[in-house]
Short mmCIF file of C-alpha atoms in Angstrom, two decimals:
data_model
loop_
_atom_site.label_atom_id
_atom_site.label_comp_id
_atom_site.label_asym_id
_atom_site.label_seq_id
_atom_site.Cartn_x
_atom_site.Cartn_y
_atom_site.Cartn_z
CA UNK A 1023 0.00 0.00 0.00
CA UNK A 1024 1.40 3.35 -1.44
CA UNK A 1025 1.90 5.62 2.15
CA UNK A 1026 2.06 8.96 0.47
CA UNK A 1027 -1.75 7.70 -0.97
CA UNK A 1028 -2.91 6.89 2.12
CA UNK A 1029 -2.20 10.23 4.00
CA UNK A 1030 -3.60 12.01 1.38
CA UNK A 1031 -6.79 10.20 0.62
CA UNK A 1032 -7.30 10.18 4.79
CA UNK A 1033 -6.78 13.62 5.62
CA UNK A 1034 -8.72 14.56 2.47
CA UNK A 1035 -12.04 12.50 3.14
CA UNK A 1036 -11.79 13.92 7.06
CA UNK A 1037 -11.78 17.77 6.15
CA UNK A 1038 -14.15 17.08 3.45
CA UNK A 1039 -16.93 16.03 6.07
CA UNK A 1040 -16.03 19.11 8.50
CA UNK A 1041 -18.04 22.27 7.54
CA UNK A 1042 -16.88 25.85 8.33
CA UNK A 1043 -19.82 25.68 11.09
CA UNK A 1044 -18.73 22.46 12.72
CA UNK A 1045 -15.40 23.87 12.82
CA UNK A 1046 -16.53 27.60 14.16
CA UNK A 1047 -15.49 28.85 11.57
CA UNK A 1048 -17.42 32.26 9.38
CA UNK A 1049 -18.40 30.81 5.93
CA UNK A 1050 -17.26 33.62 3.97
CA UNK A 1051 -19.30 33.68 0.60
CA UNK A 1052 -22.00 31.57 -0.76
CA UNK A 1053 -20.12 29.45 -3.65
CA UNK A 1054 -17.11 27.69 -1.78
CA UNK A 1055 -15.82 24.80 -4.39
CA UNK A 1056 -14.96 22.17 -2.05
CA UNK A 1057 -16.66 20.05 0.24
CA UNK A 1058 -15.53 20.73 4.10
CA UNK A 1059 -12.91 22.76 5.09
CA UNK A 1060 -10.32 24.29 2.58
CA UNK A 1061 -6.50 23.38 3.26
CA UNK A 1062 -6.08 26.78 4.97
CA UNK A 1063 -8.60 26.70 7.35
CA UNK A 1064 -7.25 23.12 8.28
CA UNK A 1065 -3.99 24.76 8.92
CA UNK A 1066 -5.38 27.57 10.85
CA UNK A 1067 -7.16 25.55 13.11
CA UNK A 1068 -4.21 23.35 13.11
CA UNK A 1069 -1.52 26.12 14.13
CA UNK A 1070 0.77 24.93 11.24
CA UNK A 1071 1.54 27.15 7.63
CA UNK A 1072 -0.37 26.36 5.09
CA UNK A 1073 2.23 25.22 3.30
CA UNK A 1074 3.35 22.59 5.90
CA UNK A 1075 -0.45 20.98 6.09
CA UNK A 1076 -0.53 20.82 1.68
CA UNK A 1077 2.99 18.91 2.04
CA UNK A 1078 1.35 16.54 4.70
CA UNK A 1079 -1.94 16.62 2.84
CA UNK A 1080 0.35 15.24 -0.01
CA UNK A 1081 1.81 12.41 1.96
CA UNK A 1082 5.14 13.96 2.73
CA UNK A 1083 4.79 13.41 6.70
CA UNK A 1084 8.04 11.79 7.67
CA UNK A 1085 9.38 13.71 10.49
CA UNK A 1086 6.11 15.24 11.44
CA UNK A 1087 5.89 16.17 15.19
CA UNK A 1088 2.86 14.76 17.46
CA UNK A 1089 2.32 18.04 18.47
CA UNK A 1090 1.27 18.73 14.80
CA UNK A 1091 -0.55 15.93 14.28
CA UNK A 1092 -2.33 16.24 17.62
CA UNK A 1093 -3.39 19.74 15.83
CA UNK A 1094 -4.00 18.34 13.10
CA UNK A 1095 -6.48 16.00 14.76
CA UNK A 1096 -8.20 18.37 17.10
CA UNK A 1097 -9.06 20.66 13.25
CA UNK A 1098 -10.09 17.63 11.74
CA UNK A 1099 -12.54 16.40 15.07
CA UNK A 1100 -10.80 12.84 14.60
CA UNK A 1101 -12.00 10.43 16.99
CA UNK A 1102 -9.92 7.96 19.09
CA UNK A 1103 -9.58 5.50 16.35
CA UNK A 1104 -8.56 8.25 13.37
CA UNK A 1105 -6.43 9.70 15.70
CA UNK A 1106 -4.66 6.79 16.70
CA UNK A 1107 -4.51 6.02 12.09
CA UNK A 1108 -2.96 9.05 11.61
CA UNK A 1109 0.05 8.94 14.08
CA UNK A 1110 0.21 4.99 12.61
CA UNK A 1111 0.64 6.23 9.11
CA UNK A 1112 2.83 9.48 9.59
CA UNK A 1113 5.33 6.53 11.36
CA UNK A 1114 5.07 4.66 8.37
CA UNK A 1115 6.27 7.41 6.49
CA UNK A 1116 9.55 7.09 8.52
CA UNK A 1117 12.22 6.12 7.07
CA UNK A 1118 12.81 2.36 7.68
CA UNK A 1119 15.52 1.27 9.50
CA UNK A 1120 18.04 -1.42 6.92
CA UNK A 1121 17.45 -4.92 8.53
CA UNK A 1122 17.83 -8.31 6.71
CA UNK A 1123 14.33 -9.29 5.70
CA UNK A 1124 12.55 -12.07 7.64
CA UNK A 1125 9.96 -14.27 6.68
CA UNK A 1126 7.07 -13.85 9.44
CA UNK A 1127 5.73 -17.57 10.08
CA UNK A 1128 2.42 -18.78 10.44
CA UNK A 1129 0.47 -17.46 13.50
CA UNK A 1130 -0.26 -20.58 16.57
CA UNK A 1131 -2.27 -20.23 19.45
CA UNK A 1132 -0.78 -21.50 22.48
CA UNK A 1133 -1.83 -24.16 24.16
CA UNK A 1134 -2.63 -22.54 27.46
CA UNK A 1135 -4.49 -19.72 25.21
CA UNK A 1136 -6.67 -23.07 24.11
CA UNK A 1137 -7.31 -24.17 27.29
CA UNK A 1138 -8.73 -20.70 28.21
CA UNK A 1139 -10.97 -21.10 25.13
CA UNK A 1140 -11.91 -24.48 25.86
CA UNK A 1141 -12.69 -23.61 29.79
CA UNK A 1142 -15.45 -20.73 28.54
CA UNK A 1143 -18.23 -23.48 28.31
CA UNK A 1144 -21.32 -20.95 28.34
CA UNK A 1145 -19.74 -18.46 26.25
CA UNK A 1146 -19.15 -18.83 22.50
CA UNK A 1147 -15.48 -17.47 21.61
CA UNK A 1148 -12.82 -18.04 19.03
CA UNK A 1149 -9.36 -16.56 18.31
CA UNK A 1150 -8.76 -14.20 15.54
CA UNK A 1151 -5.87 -12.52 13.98
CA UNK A 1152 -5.74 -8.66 13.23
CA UNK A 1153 -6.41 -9.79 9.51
CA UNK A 1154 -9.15 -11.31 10.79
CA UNK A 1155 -8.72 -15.15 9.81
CA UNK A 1156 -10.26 -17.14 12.48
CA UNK A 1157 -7.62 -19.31 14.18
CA UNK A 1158 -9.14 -21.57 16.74
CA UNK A 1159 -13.01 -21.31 18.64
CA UNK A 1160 -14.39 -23.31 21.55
CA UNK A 1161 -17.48 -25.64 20.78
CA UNK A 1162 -19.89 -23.42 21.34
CA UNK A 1163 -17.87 -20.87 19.24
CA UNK A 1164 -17.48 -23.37 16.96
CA UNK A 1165 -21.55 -24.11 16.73
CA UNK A 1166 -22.57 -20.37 16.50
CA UNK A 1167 -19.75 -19.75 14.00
CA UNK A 1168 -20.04 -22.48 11.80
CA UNK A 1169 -21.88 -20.49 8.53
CA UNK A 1170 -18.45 -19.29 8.81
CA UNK A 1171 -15.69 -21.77 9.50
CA UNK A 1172 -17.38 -24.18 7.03
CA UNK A 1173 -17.94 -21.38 3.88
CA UNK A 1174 -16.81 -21.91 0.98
CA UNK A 1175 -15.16 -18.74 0.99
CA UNK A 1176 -11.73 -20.17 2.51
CA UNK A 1177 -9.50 -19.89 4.85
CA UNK A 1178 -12.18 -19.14 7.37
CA UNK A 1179 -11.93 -14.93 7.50
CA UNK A 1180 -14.88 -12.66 8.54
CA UNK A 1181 -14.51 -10.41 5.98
CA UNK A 1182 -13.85 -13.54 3.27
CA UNK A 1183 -17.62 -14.49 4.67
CA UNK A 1184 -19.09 -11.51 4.77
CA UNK A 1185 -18.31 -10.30 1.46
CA UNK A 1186 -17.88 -13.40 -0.67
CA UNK A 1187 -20.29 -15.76 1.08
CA UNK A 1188 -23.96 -15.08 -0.04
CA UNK A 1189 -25.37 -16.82 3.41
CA UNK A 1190 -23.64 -13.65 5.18
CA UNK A 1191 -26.59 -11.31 5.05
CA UNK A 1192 -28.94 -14.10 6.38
CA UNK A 1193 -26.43 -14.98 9.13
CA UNK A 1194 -25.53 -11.32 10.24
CA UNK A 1195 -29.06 -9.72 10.72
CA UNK A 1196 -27.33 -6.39 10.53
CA UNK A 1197 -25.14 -6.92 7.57
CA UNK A 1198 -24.31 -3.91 6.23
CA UNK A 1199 -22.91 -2.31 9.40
CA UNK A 1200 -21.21 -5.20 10.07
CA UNK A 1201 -19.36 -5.57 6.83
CA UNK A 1202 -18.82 -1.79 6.66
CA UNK A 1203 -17.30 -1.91 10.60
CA UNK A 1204 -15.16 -4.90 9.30
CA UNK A 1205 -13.80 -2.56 6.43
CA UNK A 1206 -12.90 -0.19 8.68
CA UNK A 1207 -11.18 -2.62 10.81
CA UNK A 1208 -9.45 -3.33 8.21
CA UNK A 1209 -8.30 -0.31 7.19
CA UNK A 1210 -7.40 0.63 10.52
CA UNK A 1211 -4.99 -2.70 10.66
CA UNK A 1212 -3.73 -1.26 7.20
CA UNK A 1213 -2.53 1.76 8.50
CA UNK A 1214 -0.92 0.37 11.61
CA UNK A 1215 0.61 -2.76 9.81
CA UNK A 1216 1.22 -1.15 6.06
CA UNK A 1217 3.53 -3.78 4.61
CA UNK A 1218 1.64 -7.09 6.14
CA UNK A 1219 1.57 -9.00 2.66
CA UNK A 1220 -1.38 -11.23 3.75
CA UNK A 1221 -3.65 -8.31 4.70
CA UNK A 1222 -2.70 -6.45 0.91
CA UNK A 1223 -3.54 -9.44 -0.55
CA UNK A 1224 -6.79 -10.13 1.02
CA UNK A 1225 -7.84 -6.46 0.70
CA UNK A 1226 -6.51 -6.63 -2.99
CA UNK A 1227 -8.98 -10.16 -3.20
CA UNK A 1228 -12.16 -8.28 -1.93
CA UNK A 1229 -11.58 -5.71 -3.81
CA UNK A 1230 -11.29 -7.70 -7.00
CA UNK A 1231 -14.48 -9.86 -5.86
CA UNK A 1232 -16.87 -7.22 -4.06
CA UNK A 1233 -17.98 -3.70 -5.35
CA UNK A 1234 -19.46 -3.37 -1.85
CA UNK A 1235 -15.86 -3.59 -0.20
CA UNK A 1236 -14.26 -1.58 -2.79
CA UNK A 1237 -16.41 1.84 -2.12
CA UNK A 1238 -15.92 0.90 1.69
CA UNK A 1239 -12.65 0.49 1.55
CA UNK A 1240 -12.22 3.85 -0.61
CA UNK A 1241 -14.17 5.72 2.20
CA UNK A 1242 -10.97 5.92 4.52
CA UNK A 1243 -13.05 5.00 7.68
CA UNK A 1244 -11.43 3.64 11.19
CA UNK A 1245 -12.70 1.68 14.12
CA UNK A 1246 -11.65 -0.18 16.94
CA UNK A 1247 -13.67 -3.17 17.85
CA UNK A 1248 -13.23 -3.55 21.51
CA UNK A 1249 -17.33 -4.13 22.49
CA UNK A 1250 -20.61 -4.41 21.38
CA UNK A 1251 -23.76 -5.85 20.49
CA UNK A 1252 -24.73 -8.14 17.68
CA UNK A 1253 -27.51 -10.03 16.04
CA UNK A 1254 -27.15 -13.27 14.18
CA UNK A 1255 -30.03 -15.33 12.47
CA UNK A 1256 -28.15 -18.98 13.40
CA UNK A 1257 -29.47 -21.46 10.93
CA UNK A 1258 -30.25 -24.08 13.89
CA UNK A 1259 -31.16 -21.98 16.74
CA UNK A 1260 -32.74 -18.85 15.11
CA UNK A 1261 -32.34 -15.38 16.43
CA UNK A 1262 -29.64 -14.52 19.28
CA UNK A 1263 -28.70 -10.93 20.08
CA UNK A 1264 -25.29 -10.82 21.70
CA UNK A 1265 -23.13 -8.64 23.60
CA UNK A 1266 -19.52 -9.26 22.28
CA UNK A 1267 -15.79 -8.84 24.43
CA UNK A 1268 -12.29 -8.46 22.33
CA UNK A 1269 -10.01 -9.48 24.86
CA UNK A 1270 -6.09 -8.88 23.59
CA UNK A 1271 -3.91 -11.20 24.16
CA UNK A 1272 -0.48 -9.49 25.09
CA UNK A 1273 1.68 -12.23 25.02
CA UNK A 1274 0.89 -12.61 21.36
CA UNK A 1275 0.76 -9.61 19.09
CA UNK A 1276 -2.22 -9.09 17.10
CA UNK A 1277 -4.21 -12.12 18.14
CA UNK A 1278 -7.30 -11.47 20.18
CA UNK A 1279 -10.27 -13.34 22.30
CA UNK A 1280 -13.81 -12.46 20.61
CA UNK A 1281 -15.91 -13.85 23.36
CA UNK A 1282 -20.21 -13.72 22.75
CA UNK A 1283 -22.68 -13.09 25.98
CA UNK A 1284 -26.35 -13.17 25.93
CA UNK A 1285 -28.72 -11.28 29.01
CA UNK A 1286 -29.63 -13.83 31.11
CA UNK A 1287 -33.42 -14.58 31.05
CA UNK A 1288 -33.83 -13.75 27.24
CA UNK A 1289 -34.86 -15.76 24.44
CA UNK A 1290 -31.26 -14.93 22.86
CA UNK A 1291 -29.98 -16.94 26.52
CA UNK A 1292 -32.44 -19.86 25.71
CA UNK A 1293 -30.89 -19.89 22.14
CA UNK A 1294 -27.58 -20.48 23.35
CA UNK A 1295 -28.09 -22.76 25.70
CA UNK A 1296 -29.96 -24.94 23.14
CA UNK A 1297 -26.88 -24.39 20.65
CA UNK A 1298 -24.60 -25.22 23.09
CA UNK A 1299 -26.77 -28.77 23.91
CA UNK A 1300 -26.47 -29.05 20.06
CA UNK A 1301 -22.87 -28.86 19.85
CA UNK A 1302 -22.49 -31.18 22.56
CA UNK A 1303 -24.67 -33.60 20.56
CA UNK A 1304 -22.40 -33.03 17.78
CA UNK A 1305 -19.29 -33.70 19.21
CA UNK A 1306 -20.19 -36.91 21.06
CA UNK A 1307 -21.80 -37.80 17.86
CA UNK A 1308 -18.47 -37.16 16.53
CA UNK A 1309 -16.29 -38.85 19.45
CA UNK A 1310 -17.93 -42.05 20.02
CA UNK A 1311 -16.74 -45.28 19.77
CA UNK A 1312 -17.94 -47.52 16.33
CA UNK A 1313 -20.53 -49.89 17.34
CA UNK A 1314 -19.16 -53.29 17.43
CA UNK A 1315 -20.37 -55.47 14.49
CA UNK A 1316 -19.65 -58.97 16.20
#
């Protein structure tokens, strides 16, 4: 992904939703030719030259203070998650350090991190990676997740599924804001991570495969995806609406814990616990014994 490109397009589509009001600023005349704020008034809200913000507004920000991007971020009302994209991609815009290059292996989860999966009996939860690929679930993960570990669209991915799978709107009641929160999830990871070949890759396959993802993706928005609630339309169990935990694991960069809740004394509660007797029938189904044919 091209840096320079992504500054620009990102501090672009943020002043271009700000209007002179918002900002308290006058709107001087009645025929202003671009959408938002103007470079200048970015800058003068900002407390930079003008001609400082059009050089980062063209993606030269290497050596760009966080006093001036804290500035620029206050002009531009970013929120915690913009903020927190444009200090990630004025560092990529550092110049890298020479190091021999290294071939990043595959991702595991730990052993004791599967134990702590498997020991969450009433809650569904899985472990994902930052890109998103779905690495390991409990049962009951496994059960309320399984429109998406067994899609076609593989390796098992949430945006894969929710852009490539045509079950995805019937499994995500809410579909659109999910996949547009996932896009923006992904763009976030984007601008943290810039040269994670994997992630271009599967951005670069959605965007071949989706015109949904592609004018999401060109929109420039950020999230974090730390809590929350959301509905699902399980093809077993029906309707659950579920409060959901990411739970970072420190110990292992970029993987978290997406754990699942319902209220207790709903019908969403009564779904899961008759998914999670499902999944139970399932895997002793799976684990017993062949019957003796003598």
């Amino acid at each position: 992904m091209d840096n320079g490109s992504e500054i620009r397009d990102f501090l672009v589509s943020r002043r271009a939703r700000i209007t002179p009001d918002q900002a308290g600023l006058p709107a001087y005349g009645g025929n202003r030719r671009v959408a938002g704020l103007r470079r200048e008034e970015v800058a003068l809200l900002a407390g930079v030259s003008i001609d400082y913000y059009t050089r980062l507004e063209r993606g030269r920000a290497a050596g760009a203070s966080d006093s001036v991007l804290e500035g620029i971020a206050r002009a531009l009302h970013l929120d915690e998650a913009e903020r927190a994209h444009l200090f990630d991609l004025a560092r990529a815009a550092a110049p890298a350090a020479p190091r021999a290059p290294r071939r990043p292996g595959p991702q595991q989860v730990r052993p004791s991190v599967r134990r702590i999966l498997d020991s969450m009996t009433t809650s569904p939860a899985y472990v994902r990676n930052a890109r998103l690929d779905i690495l390991a679930a409990n049962p009951l993960g496994a059960a309320l997740f399984a429109p998406v570990l067994n899609s076609t669209a593989q390796p098992a991915n949430n945006a894969r599924f929710l852009f490539l799978d045509p079950a995805a709107p019937a499994f995500y009641q809410n579909w659109e804001r999910q996949a547009q929160d996932v896009v923006a999830m992904l763009r976030t990871e984007a601008g943290r991570n810039p040269h994670d070949k994997a992630l271009s890759n599967l951005v670069g396959e959605l965007s071949t495969r989706s015109e949904n993802f592609r004018t999401w993706w060109a929109a420039h928005n950020v999230r974090f995806h730390r809590t929350g609630v959301k509905q699902f339309h399980h093809p077993v169990v029906g309707d659950l609406t579920l409060t959901y935990e990411a739970l970072d694991l420190a110990a292992d960069s970029g993987l978290r814990i997406s754990a699942y809740t319902a209220e207790p004394g709903t019908p969403s509660d009564d779904a899961l616990k008759l998914l999670a007797t499902w999944a139970a029938t399932l895997d002793q189904a799976t684990t017993a014994p062949a019957p003796d044919g003598g």
